[in-house]
Amino acid sequence: MTTIAVLCDPPRDGLVLTALPETSPLSTTEATELYTAMLQDACRAVEASGGELLVNYRPDDALPEHDGQTKTVESELESEPKSESKDEAEAHVRAVVDNTLDDPDVARFERQVGETFSGRAGNTATHLLEREGVGTVAIVKPNAPFLSRQQIDTAAMKLRRSPVILGPSTDGRVYYAGFRETIDYADAYTAPAVETLTDRAIDAGHEVDFLPQFPVVESGTDLAEALALIRARQRAGRLVPEHTTAFLDSLGLSIVECEHGLDLTR
């Protein structure tokens, strides 16, 4: 059973998906709502799979300064038990996850530790593999809407044969990085991350295998590509990410072709 660590930020305006308002018709608040929907789908995918869900959040004292407002549903926060030991970031992430899962008890919540994403991912993977003794661990982010139960379970099977499994995305990025053995994680997500992570695994003497390529969402171009695939899968009667699809359907977006590929309009 693979422990799937979802490395996430609290869904706050101006903190998550910051490139989307500049590169798409989405407002800052809509970008936050999209991030929330993708976080919901990521956690539901892990719950439906054979993996264990670890929600690895950045606490308040590790967040960059930003001017946005916390974007959560008030009724969700009001349902959260008060705890002096729980910072606002944890409370906001818990509010989303607990109200998404069929069984909220399946989720474990831990603070991220580290100054960079590579450092935080590496600390999480190393701690789980070496100190907690889990068999395999995977690092994912909520901006990968096509991470599904099938992808998670396929990766778990591949990890039995190869110590490192990567899920490639566009522009050399990755939506999934699974490990049976540790690597040198310092700057391991340096672009192109799929190549850097592969090199680190090979340098450590590990075989690497890959999952199918799927989009991640950071920019307007990313979102146009993801939306096109969602709509194609809808029309073909295939599975789509439930919360992400419902939110995008509500926006009234159109996909148009432009010089650099696909773009979005309203």
Coordinates of C-alpha atoms in Angstrom, one line a residue:
M1 CA 0.0 0.0 0.0
T2 CA 1.5 3.3 -1.1
T3 CA 1.2 6.4 1.1
I4 CA 0.1 9.2 -1.1
A5 CA 1.3 12.6 0.2
V6 CA -0.8 15.4 -1.2
L7 CA 1.4 18.5 -0.8
C8 CA -1.0 21.4 -0.6
D9 CA -1.4 25.0 0.5
P10 CA -4.5 26.4 2.3
P11 CA -6.9 27.6 -0.4
R12 CA -6.5 31.3 -0.1
D13 CA -6.8 34.1 -2.7
G14 CA -3.4 35.3 -3.8
L15 CA -1.6 32.2 -2.5
V16 CA -2.7 29.4 -4.9
L17 CA -2.7 29.2 -8.7
T18 CA -1.3 32.8 -8.8
A19 CA -0.5 32.7 -12.6
L20 CA -4.1 31.9 -13.6
P21 CA -5.7 35.3 -13.1
E22 CA -2.9 36.8 -15.3
T23 CA -3.1 34.2 -18.1
S24 CA -6.8 33.2 -18.2
P25 CA -10.3 34.8 -17.8
L26 CA -10.4 33.4 -14.2
S27 CA -10.4 35.9 -11.3
T28 CA -8.2 35.4 -8.2
T29 CA -11.2 34.1 -6.3
E30 CA -12.1 31.7 -9.1
A31 CA -8.5 30.4 -9.2
T32 CA -8.8 29.7 -5.5
E33 CA -12.1 27.8 -6.1
L34 CA -10.5 25.8 -8.9
Y35 CA -7.6 24.9 -6.6
T36 CA -10.1 23.8 -3.9
A37 CA -12.0 21.6 -6.4
M38 CA -8.8 20.0 -7.6
L39 CA -7.7 19.3 -4.0
Q40 CA -11.1 17.6 -3.4
D41 CA -10.6 15.4 -6.5
A42 CA -7.0 14.5 -5.5
C43 CA -8.1 13.4 -2.0
R44 CA -11.1 11.5 -3.3
A45 CA -8.9 9.7 -5.8
V46 CA -6.6 8.5 -3.0
E47 CA -9.5 7.5 -0.9
A48 CA -11.0 5.4 -3.7
S49 CA -7.6 3.8 -4.4
G50 CA -5.6 1.2 -2.4
G51 CA -3.3 4.0 -1.1
E52 CA -3.1 5.8 2.2
L53 CA -3.9 9.5 2.2
L54 CA -1.5 11.9 3.8
V55 CA -2.5 15.6 3.5
N56 CA 0.8 17.4 3.8
Y57 CA -0.1 21.1 4.3
R58 CA 2.0 24.2 4.6
P59 CA 1.3 25.8 8.1
D60 CA 0.8 29.5 8.6
D61 CA 4.3 30.2 9.8
A62 CA 5.7 28.7 6.5
L63 CA 3.6 30.6 4.1
P64 CA 4.8 33.5 1.9
E65 CA 3.3 36.9 2.6
H66 CA 0.2 37.6 0.4
D67 CA -2.7 40.0 0.3
G68 CA -5.5 37.5 -0.3
Q69 CA -8.3 36.5 1.8
T70 CA -8.9 33.0 3.1
K71 CA -11.2 31.2 0.7
T72 CA -13.2 28.6 2.5
V73 CA -16.9 28.0 3.2
E74 CA -17.9 29.5 6.5
S75 CA -20.2 26.7 7.4
E76 CA -17.3 24.2 6.9
L77 CA -15.1 26.2 9.2
E78 CA -17.8 26.5 11.8
S79 CA -18.2 22.7 11.9
E80 CA -14.5 22.3 12.7
P81 CA -13.8 21.7 16.4
K82 CA -11.8 24.6 18.0
S83 CA -8.2 23.7 18.8
E84 CA -5.5 26.0 20.1
S85 CA -2.8 23.8 18.6
K86 CA -4.4 23.9 15.1
D87 CA -3.3 26.9 13.0
E88 CA -5.6 28.5 10.4
A89 CA -3.9 26.8 7.5
E90 CA -4.6 23.4 8.9
A91 CA -8.2 24.3 9.7
H92 CA -8.8 25.5 6.2
V93 CA -7.3 22.4 4.6
R94 CA -9.2 20.1 7.0
A95 CA -12.4 21.9 6.3
V96 CA -12.1 21.1 2.5
V97 CA -10.9 17.5 3.0
D98 CA -13.2 16.4 5.8
N99 CA -16.2 17.7 3.8
T100 CA -15.1 15.9 0.7
L101 CA -14.2 12.3 1.8
D102 CA -16.8 9.6 2.4
D103 CA -14.8 8.7 5.5
P104 CA -12.8 11.7 6.8
D105 CA -10.9 9.4 9.2
V106 CA -8.9 7.9 6.4
A107 CA -7.0 11.2 6.0
R108 CA -3.9 11.9 8.1
F109 CA -2.7 15.5 8.3
E110 CA 0.9 16.6 8.7
R111 CA 2.8 19.9 8.4
Q112 CA 5.3 20.3 5.5
V113 CA 8.9 21.0 6.5
G114 CA 11.4 22.7 4.2
E115 CA 12.1 26.0 2.4
T116 CA 11.5 24.8 -1.2
F117 CA 9.1 22.4 -2.8
S118 CA 12.0 20.0 -3.5
G119 CA 13.0 20.2 0.1
R120 CA 9.5 19.7 1.4
A121 CA 8.8 16.8 -0.9
G122 CA 12.2 15.2 0.0
N123 CA 11.6 15.6 3.7
T124 CA 8.2 13.9 3.4
A125 CA 9.4 11.0 1.3
T126 CA 12.5 10.4 3.4
H127 CA 10.7 10.6 6.7
L128 CA 8.0 8.1 5.5
L129 CA 10.5 5.6 3.9
E130 CA 13.3 5.7 6.5
R131 CA 11.7 6.7 9.8
E132 CA 8.1 5.3 9.5
G133 CA 9.1 2.4 7.4
V134 CA 6.4 2.6 4.8
G135 CA 7.0 0.4 1.7
T136 CA 6.3 3.1 -1.0
V137 CA 5.5 6.8 -1.0
A138 CA 4.2 9.1 -3.7
I139 CA 4.4 12.9 -3.9
V140 CA 1.5 14.7 -5.7
K141 CA 0.1 18.2 -5.8
P142 CA -3.6 19.2 -6.1
N143 CA -3.1 20.8 -9.6
A144 CA -3.2 17.4 -11.3
P145 CA -7.0 16.9 -11.9
F146 CA -6.5 13.7 -13.9
L147 CA -4.8 11.8 -11.0
S148 CA -7.3 9.0 -10.5
R149 CA -7.7 5.8 -8.6
Q150 CA -6.6 3.9 -11.7
Q151 CA -3.4 6.0 -12.0
I152 CA -2.6 5.5 -8.2
D153 CA -3.2 1.8 -8.3
T154 CA -1.2 1.3 -11.5
A155 CA 1.7 3.2 -10.0
A156 CA 1.6 1.1 -6.9
M157 CA 1.9 -2.0 -9.1
K158 CA 4.8 -0.5 -11.0
L159 CA 6.6 0.4 -7.8
R160 CA 6.9 -3.3 -7.0
R161 CA 9.2 -3.6 -10.0
S162 CA 10.9 -0.2 -10.2
P163 CA 12.0 1.9 -7.3
V164 CA 11.0 5.2 -8.9
I165 CA 7.8 5.9 -10.9
L166 CA 7.1 9.3 -12.5
G167 CA 3.9 10.7 -14.0
P168 CA 5.1 13.2 -16.7
S169 CA 3.2 16.3 -17.7
T170 CA 3.7 19.0 -20.3
D171 CA 6.7 21.3 -20.2
G172 CA 8.8 18.7 -18.4
R173 CA 6.7 18.8 -15.2
V174 CA 5.4 15.8 -13.2
Y175 CA 2.1 15.1 -11.6
Y176 CA 3.2 12.1 -9.7
A177 CA 6.5 11.0 -8.2
G178 CA 6.6 7.6 -6.5
F179 CA 9.5 6.1 -4.5
R180 CA 10.4 2.8 -3.0
E181 CA 13.9 4.1 -2.3
T182 CA 15.1 7.6 -1.6
I183 CA 17.1 9.8 -3.9
D184 CA 19.0 13.0 -3.5
Y185 CA 16.0 15.4 -3.3
A186 CA 18.0 18.7 -3.2
D187 CA 16.6 20.7 -6.1
A188 CA 15.2 17.5 -7.5
Y189 CA 12.2 19.4 -9.0
T190 CA 14.4 21.8 -10.9
A191 CA 12.9 22.2 -14.4
P192 CA 12.5 20.0 -16.4
A193 CA 11.5 18.1 -13.3
V194 CA 10.8 14.8 -15.1
E195 CA 14.5 14.8 -16.3
T196 CA 16.0 16.0 -13.1
L197 CA 14.1 13.4 -11.0
T198 CA 15.1 10.7 -13.5
D199 CA 18.7 11.7 -13.3
R200 CA 18.7 11.7 -9.5
A201 CA 17.1 8.2 -9.5
I202 CA 19.6 6.8 -12.0
D203 CA 22.5 8.4 -10.0
A204 CA 21.3 6.5 -7.0
G205 CA 21.2 3.3 -8.9
H206 CA 17.5 3.0 -9.3
E207 CA 15.4 1.9 -12.3
V208 CA 12.7 4.4 -13.4
D209 CA 9.4 3.8 -15.0
F210 CA 6.6 6.1 -16.1
L211 CA 2.8 6.6 -16.1
P212 CA 0.9 8.1 -19.0
Q213 CA 1.2 11.8 -19.5
F214 CA -1.5 14.1 -18.2
P215 CA -1.9 17.9 -17.8
V216 CA -1.2 19.8 -14.7
V217 CA -2.8 23.2 -14.1
E218 CA -0.7 26.3 -13.4
S219 CA -1.3 28.7 -16.3
G220 CA -4.2 29.6 -18.7
T221 CA -2.7 27.4 -21.4
D222 CA -2.6 24.4 -18.9
L223 CA -6.2 25.0 -18.0
A224 CA -7.3 25.1 -21.7
E225 CA -5.6 21.8 -22.3
A226 CA -7.1 20.2 -19.2
L227 CA -10.6 21.6 -20.1
A228 CA -10.3 20.2 -23.6
L229 CA -9.5 16.8 -22.3
I230 CA -12.3 16.9 -19.7
R231 CA -14.9 17.8 -22.3
A232 CA -13.6 15.1 -24.7
R233 CA -13.9 12.5 -21.9
Q234 CA -17.4 13.8 -21.0
R235 CA -18.6 13.3 -24.5
A236 CA -17.0 9.9 -24.7
G237 CA -18.6 8.8 -21.5
R238 CA -15.3 8.4 -19.6
L239 CA -14.5 9.3 -16.1
V240 CA -13.7 12.9 -15.3
P241 CA -12.6 14.7 -12.1
E242 CA -16.0 15.3 -10.4
H243 CA -15.4 18.6 -8.5
T244 CA -13.1 20.1 -11.0
T245 CA -15.5 19.4 -13.9
A246 CA -18.5 20.8 -12.0
F247 CA -16.7 24.0 -11.2
L248 CA -15.3 24.5 -14.8
D249 CA -18.8 23.8 -16.2
S250 CA -20.1 26.7 -14.1
L251 CA -17.7 29.2 -15.6
G252 CA -18.9 29.3 -19.2
L253 CA -15.4 29.1 -20.7
S254 CA -14.7 28.6 -24.4
I255 CA -11.5 27.2 -25.9
V256 CA -10.0 29.0 -28.8
E257 CA -6.9 28.4 -30.9
C258 CA -4.2 31.1 -30.8
E259 CA -0.6 31.5 -31.9
H260 CA 0.9 29.7 -28.9
G261 CA -1.7 26.9 -28.8
L262 CA -5.0 26.9 -26.9
D263 CA -6.5 29.8 -25.0
L264 CA -9.7 30.5 -23.0
T265 CA -12.4 33.1 -23.4
R266 CA -15.8 33.9 -21.9

